[in-house]
Amino acid sequence: MSSSGPRQAAYRLGVLKGDGIGPEVVPVAVDLADLSARAAGLSVEWVELPVGLEAYGQLGDTLPQQTVEALHGCHGWVLGPVEHHRYDPRLSGMRNPSGTLRRLFDLYANERPARNLPAVPSRYEAVDLVVVRENTEGFYADRNVLEGDAEVLVTPDVVISLRVVTRRACERIAEYAFQLARRRARLRARPGRVTAVHKANVLRRGDGLFLACCRAVASRYPDVALDDVHADAAAYFLVRDPQRYDVLVTTNLFGDILSDQAAGLVGSLGVAPSLNSGDEHAMAQAVHGSAPDIAGSGVANPTAEILSVAMLFEWLGRRFDDPAATEAARRLEEAVGAALSAGVRTPDLGGSATTAEFARAVRARLAPGSML
Ligand code: ATP
């Protein structure tokens, strides 16, 4: 778990806009987050850095070395969506920035909350859960070996995919989940619960190790209950009865799938935030992709990106024991909720507001006297 460090006079945060709708939603999120930070007395220096297809065009690399070096000097950063299925891995300089950054900075925990937001049409009510996904190993061929790739083409018709599960990664992700459940229990004044999602019935060794680690960590948290569920049953129960869950902790691939499913339970990918964090750094990153079908039309929903930056502020608040950062996060979330409650909605939520109109509505709630 990240240890807390000395409070900083100012925080340096990187801004990596990404591809597709990234340049539409990231600047909006940064602008609103900055306003919220100022109101809360939090000093932030935003540093824009090249990434993605634009960086490849200009510098021949989707994740230029200068960006990586600058990020080492940042407390955290915002990464917009990257259109990595368009990146050709055979070309040098076409790395997937998202996976590479998670690995380079050991951002092992991906926290993906799914909860109902005010006035957002949704299939369910009273959903308030978080998927905690292990981020650095599992079935992800691009990050679970030191060199090369963990998918092997044995013959033209046979592929072997290797999955990596380590005790260290399982223990620290379980620890993260229990800490989170404890914080949520305090805030909500009810007992905390962690559900370990696995397939130890089939993947006996890998998921068996994961489950054993969750149980070992649970013994240090007598105030938080632990139960477990097979990944297929978790998908079933999420659709039947999502209110039953509090914190779900799981390995990389199951977490990827179940967190998108959870986003669908509460409305749209456009409102699903996430944070990737390690012991030293954190990266705000909306769950959604680059949405090429709507890129350039000015109607993308910036909510997921804004709420991801709010999660980054919350993380700064914990990491540096800084109440101003926590307050900036609270203000930002409240302003988004107020704009949605007033009925300002982008088309993915059934409304007709543009990205800019939604941003203006949030801005007006953050700084009531400001220009609309
Ligand atoms: P990736 O593989 O990068 O995750 P994808 O195509 O699987 O990409 P998304 O890019 O997230 O997934 O898009 C899925 C659908 O959700 C698309 O129809 C897209 O327009 C919509 N969508 C995603 N993000 C937003 C957003 N912020 N606002 C509105 N619609 C969105």
XYZ file of C-alpha atoms and ligand atoms in Angstrom:
403
model
C 0.000 0.000 0.000
C 1.172 3.522 -0.656
C 2.719 5.046 2.413
C 1.866 8.614 3.179
C 4.528 11.214 2.383
C 5.053 14.825 3.473
C 2.386 17.262 2.320
C 3.499 19.185 -0.783
C 3.254 22.924 -1.406
C 2.225 22.162 -4.990
C 1.511 19.002 -6.968
C 2.822 18.376 -10.447
C 0.327 16.461 -12.553
C 0.919 15.266 -16.131
C -1.727 15.669 -18.824
C -1.667 13.071 -21.623
C -4.629 13.716 -23.873
C -4.540 10.495 -25.913
C -6.461 9.622 -29.079
C -10.053 9.747 -30.336
C -12.243 11.666 -27.888
C -9.246 12.163 -25.545
C -8.453 15.713 -26.787
C -12.153 16.569 -26.273
C -12.649 15.236 -22.745
C -9.214 15.511 -21.082
C -8.809 19.333 -21.354
C -12.355 19.765 -20.016
C -11.581 17.525 -17.033
C -8.300 19.333 -16.339
C -9.895 22.772 -16.602
C -12.671 21.854 -14.140
C -10.288 20.023 -11.815
C -8.053 23.088 -11.727
C -10.992 25.289 -10.796
C -11.961 22.889 -8.037
C -8.374 22.703 -6.781
C -8.124 26.496 -6.579
C -11.375 26.730 -4.653
C -10.102 24.093 -2.205
C -6.711 25.794 -1.754
C -4.822 23.057 -3.604
C -1.963 24.181 -5.813
C -1.520 22.115 -8.989
C 0.921 22.558 -11.846
C -0.400 20.783 -14.966
C 2.229 19.574 -17.425
C 1.056 18.653 -20.914
C 3.013 15.760 -22.425
C 2.903 14.072 -25.839
C 1.354 10.587 -26.152
C -0.557 8.435 -28.639
C -0.989 8.815 -32.387
C -0.147 12.528 -32.388
C 3.127 11.816 -30.557
C 3.883 9.045 -33.050
C 3.333 11.473 -35.930
C 5.572 14.134 -34.399
C 8.206 12.099 -32.558
C 7.927 8.549 -33.942
C 6.798 7.094 -30.624
C 3.356 6.642 -29.036
C 5.036 6.947 -25.633
C 8.123 9.146 -26.151
C 11.018 8.817 -23.727
C 10.696 12.529 -22.860
C 7.150 11.844 -21.651
C 8.257 8.926 -19.471
C 11.101 11.009 -18.008
C 8.784 13.922 -17.252
C 6.294 11.579 -15.560
C 8.998 10.476 -13.125
C 8.964 14.072 -11.877
C 5.168 14.136 -11.506
C 3.080 13.098 -8.502
C 0.467 11.660 -10.826
C -1.122 12.172 -14.223
C -4.222 11.915 -16.382
C -4.105 9.552 -19.347
C -6.812 9.969 -21.974
C -8.033 6.990 -24.025
C -5.620 5.488 -26.534
C -6.720 3.865 -29.772
C -4.192 1.077 -29.395
C -5.996 -1.421 -31.610
C -4.859 0.900 -34.434
C -1.237 0.695 -33.268
C 0.876 -1.730 -35.283
C 3.057 -3.656 -32.776
C 5.453 -4.593 -35.589
C 6.477 -0.935 -35.932
C 8.974 0.321 -33.416
C 7.592 3.215 -31.393
C 4.031 1.859 -31.481
C 3.688 0.819 -27.850
C 0.422 0.706 -25.966
C 0.957 3.658 -23.576
C -1.640 2.434 -21.122
C -0.168 -1.030 -20.482
C 3.394 0.248 -20.693
C 2.828 2.994 -18.110
C 1.082 0.606 -15.740
C 4.094 -1.662 -15.915
C 6.866 0.972 -15.953
C 5.477 2.736 -12.872
C 4.223 -0.450 -11.194
C 0.660 0.887 -11.044
C -0.620 -2.402 -9.698
C -4.104 -1.473 -8.543
C -6.890 -0.483 -10.908
C -9.853 0.821 -8.928
C -13.090 1.030 -10.903
C -16.172 2.210 -9.004
C -19.693 1.675 -10.357
C -22.409 3.633 -8.607
C -25.588 5.386 -9.613
C -25.212 9.068 -10.374
C -28.015 11.594 -9.936
C -30.527 11.653 -12.813
C -28.500 9.234 -14.938
C -30.868 6.712 -16.500
C -29.840 3.238 -15.438
C -31.128 -0.331 -15.304
C -30.580 -0.540 -11.542
C -30.815 1.670 -8.494
C -28.724 1.809 -5.328
C -25.646 0.258 -6.957
C -22.476 1.247 -5.118
C -19.639 -1.174 -5.748
C -15.979 -1.062 -6.747
C -14.030 -3.519 -8.862
C -10.374 -3.705 -7.784
C -8.393 -5.220 -10.613
C -4.801 -6.462 -10.485
C -2.998 -4.514 -13.176
C 0.484 -5.891 -13.748
C 0.286 -9.590 -14.663
C -2.383 -12.245 -15.352
C -3.178 -13.014 -18.991
C -1.843 -9.707 -20.328
C 0.769 -10.819 -22.823
C 2.287 -7.345 -23.126
C 3.235 -7.037 -19.470
C 3.753 -10.413 -17.860
C 7.184 -11.296 -19.264
C 10.399 -9.278 -19.126
C 11.169 -9.630 -22.822
C 9.086 -10.803 -25.737
C 5.462 -11.682 -25.537
C 3.535 -14.184 -23.466
C 1.493 -15.452 -26.408
C 3.259 -18.045 -28.506
C 2.259 -19.140 -31.995
C 3.287 -22.796 -31.822
C 1.999 -23.682 -35.295
C -0.217 -21.564 -37.570
C -3.172 -23.222 -35.849
C -2.014 -23.385 -32.234
C -1.509 -20.536 -29.760
C -0.376 -20.848 -26.180
C -1.144 -17.890 -23.897
C 0.721 -17.748 -20.623
C -0.793 -16.317 -17.471
C 1.388 -15.104 -14.624
C 0.157 -15.055 -11.016
C 2.544 -14.145 -8.202
C 2.113 -14.132 -4.445
C 3.440 -10.567 -4.225
C 0.902 -9.186 -6.728
C -1.989 -11.118 -5.134
C -1.098 -9.972 -1.636
C -0.761 -6.311 -2.499
C -3.979 -6.175 -4.528
C -5.828 -7.902 -1.678
C -4.331 -5.414 0.777
C -5.506 -2.549 -1.458
C -9.044 -3.999 -1.563
C -9.247 -4.397 2.217
C -7.967 -0.872 2.842
C -10.562 0.450 0.415
C -13.365 -1.600 2.005
C -12.377 -0.246 5.419
C -12.476 3.374 4.186
C -15.833 2.826 2.496
C -17.238 1.227 5.657
C -16.225 4.286 7.699
C -17.752 6.717 5.200
C -20.979 4.762 4.870
C -21.214 3.764 8.549
C -21.774 0.094 7.803
C -19.548 -3.012 7.844
C -17.153 -3.434 4.929
C -17.030 -6.478 2.680
C -14.570 -7.789 0.112
C -15.570 -10.422 -2.427
C -12.715 -12.315 -4.098
C -13.613 -13.238 -7.692
C -11.751 -16.251 -9.120
C -11.908 -19.565 -10.948
C -9.951 -21.631 -8.445
C -12.185 -24.573 -9.345
C -10.483 -24.706 -12.791
C -7.318 -22.596 -12.507
C -6.443 -24.407 -9.325
C -2.894 -23.199 -8.914
C -3.067 -19.612 -10.185
C -6.449 -18.660 -8.803
C -5.843 -20.963 -5.848
C -2.842 -18.797 -4.939
C -4.886 -15.621 -5.460
C -7.652 -16.879 -3.148
C -5.201 -18.074 -0.492
C -3.583 -14.600 -0.489
C -6.973 -12.901 -0.110
C -7.732 -15.150 2.874
C -4.338 -14.476 4.463
C -4.759 -10.702 4.105
C -8.350 -10.923 5.446
C -7.030 -12.253 8.746
C -5.443 -8.814 9.322
C -8.794 -7.043 8.784
C -11.228 -8.511 11.335
C -13.565 -5.542 10.728
C -14.004 -6.394 7.012
C -15.810 -9.554 5.885
C -14.436 -11.693 3.049
C -16.400 -13.966 0.787
C -15.605 -15.349 -2.639
C -17.389 -16.200 -5.859
C -16.474 -17.862 -9.156
C -16.025 -15.314 -11.962
C -18.900 -16.735 -14.020
C -21.246 -16.604 -11.029
C -20.073 -13.034 -10.302
C -21.150 -12.005 -13.827
C -24.552 -13.626 -13.178
C -25.070 -12.020 -9.778
C -23.937 -8.618 -11.064
C -26.788 -8.672 -13.560
C -29.348 -10.153 -11.139
C -28.553 -8.284 -7.984
C -25.625 -5.812 -8.174
C -26.560 -4.212 -4.837
C -25.187 -7.278 -3.049
C -21.591 -6.221 -3.745
C -19.287 -3.775 -1.996
C -15.630 -4.303 -3.064
C -14.843 -6.993 -5.647
C -11.170 -7.921 -5.945
C -9.880 -9.979 -8.837
C -7.121 -10.796 -11.291
C -6.421 -8.706 -14.383
C -8.639 -10.171 -17.115
C -11.686 -10.915 -14.940
C -11.400 -7.380 -13.556
C -11.275 -5.860 -17.031
C -14.445 -7.658 -18.108
C -16.451 -7.324 -14.895
C -15.692 -3.610 -14.507
C -17.051 -2.839 -17.999
C -20.116 -4.882 -17.105
C -20.455 -2.946 -13.855
C -20.231 0.348 -15.809
C -23.163 -0.839 -17.927
C -25.241 -1.425 -14.792
C -25.193 2.241 -13.839
C -25.633 3.986 -17.173
C -22.886 4.508 -19.672
C -19.175 4.022 -20.183
C -19.195 7.815 -20.359
C -19.671 8.023 -16.567
C -17.282 5.239 -15.451
C -14.068 6.537 -13.853
C -10.957 4.665 -12.778
C -7.632 5.148 -11.073
C -4.440 3.134 -11.538
C -2.110 3.448 -8.599
C 1.098 2.115 -7.143
C 3.103 3.058 -4.087
C 4.581 6.205 -5.647
C 2.359 7.353 -8.513
C -1.237 7.314 -9.694
C -2.804 7.630 -13.120
C -6.374 8.808 -13.692
C -7.884 6.994 -16.666
C -11.546 6.739 -17.646
C -12.742 3.168 -18.250
C -13.929 3.978 -21.775
C -11.861 3.722 -24.945
C -11.186 6.304 -27.626
C -14.764 6.081 -29.018
C -13.780 6.607 -32.678
C -17.463 6.513 -33.686
C -18.126 9.887 -32.004
C -14.626 11.445 -31.961
C -14.565 14.962 -33.375
C -18.304 15.534 -33.045
C -18.138 17.375 -29.716
C -20.681 15.192 -27.930
C -18.470 12.903 -25.820
C -19.429 12.701 -22.173
C -16.543 14.095 -20.072
C -17.987 12.779 -16.767
C -15.805 9.650 -16.605
C -12.680 11.711 -17.189
C -13.669 14.372 -14.622
C -14.487 11.764 -11.970
C -11.194 9.977 -12.708
C -9.321 13.191 -11.908
C -11.389 13.467 -8.720
C -10.109 9.973 -7.819
C -6.563 11.185 -8.459
C -7.146 14.110 -6.065
C -8.496 11.683 -3.441
C -5.372 9.564 -3.856
C -3.176 12.678 -3.403
C -5.150 13.439 -0.256
C -4.345 9.983 1.178
C -0.778 9.730 -0.091
C 0.226 13.158 1.200
C -2.268 13.408 4.012
C -3.566 16.606 2.424
C -7.170 17.614 3.216
C -7.114 20.259 0.430
C -6.766 17.482 -2.168
C -9.627 15.522 -0.601
C -11.742 18.683 -0.576
C -10.938 19.386 -4.267
C -12.144 15.868 -5.109
C -15.341 16.331 -3.117
C -16.153 19.659 -4.792
C -15.560 18.232 -8.249
C -17.815 15.227 -7.639
C -20.505 17.413 -6.135
C -20.462 19.823 -9.105
C -20.789 16.946 -11.593
C -23.684 15.519 -9.568
C -25.382 18.932 -9.458
C -25.057 19.426 -13.236
C -26.523 15.973 -13.879
C -29.308 16.574 -11.348
C -30.227 19.743 -13.239
C -30.859 17.547 -16.290
C -27.777 18.540 -18.312
C -26.929 15.313 -20.150
C -24.886 14.296 -23.176
C -26.436 12.026 -25.871
C -25.027 8.776 -24.385
C -27.318 9.478 -21.386
C -30.301 10.367 -23.560
C -29.709 14.132 -23.464
C -28.706 16.652 -26.099
C -25.927 18.617 -24.380
C -22.566 18.891 -26.098
C -19.315 18.260 -24.247
C -18.823 22.041 -23.966
C -22.352 22.626 -22.648
C -21.945 19.956 -19.988
C -18.571 21.449 -19.029
C -20.178 24.905 -18.691
C -22.860 23.455 -16.425
C -20.250 21.899 -14.132
C -18.139 25.069 -14.199
C -21.137 27.157 -13.158
C -21.564 24.922 -10.099
C -17.894 25.041 -9.184
C -17.602 28.783 -9.528
C -21.117 30.249 -9.427
C -19.936 33.733 -10.368
C -17.944 32.634 -13.421
C -18.883 33.316 -17.045
C -21.340 30.806 -18.503
P -11.350 0.161 -26.512
O -10.984 -1.118 -27.169
O -10.317 1.238 -26.646
O -11.886 -0.010 -25.122
P -13.999 0.211 -27.644
O -14.426 0.583 -29.034
O -14.104 -1.210 -27.207
O -12.531 0.771 -27.379
P -15.101 2.539 -26.439
O -14.184 3.378 -27.241
O -15.114 2.780 -24.986
O -14.848 1.012 -26.614
O -16.553 2.730 -27.039
C -17.663 1.871 -26.771
C -18.966 2.645 -27.037
O -19.177 3.566 -25.952
C -18.909 3.478 -28.314
O -20.157 3.468 -28.952
C -18.585 4.875 -27.801
O -19.068 5.905 -28.628
C -19.265 4.901 -26.446
N -18.518 5.788 -25.522
C -17.331 5.518 -24.944
N -16.918 6.559 -24.201
C -17.866 7.511 -24.325
C -18.015 8.840 -23.801
N -17.085 9.392 -22.975
N -19.101 9.546 -24.140
C -20.039 9.014 -24.933
N -19.972 7.768 -25.463
C -18.892 7.028 -25.170
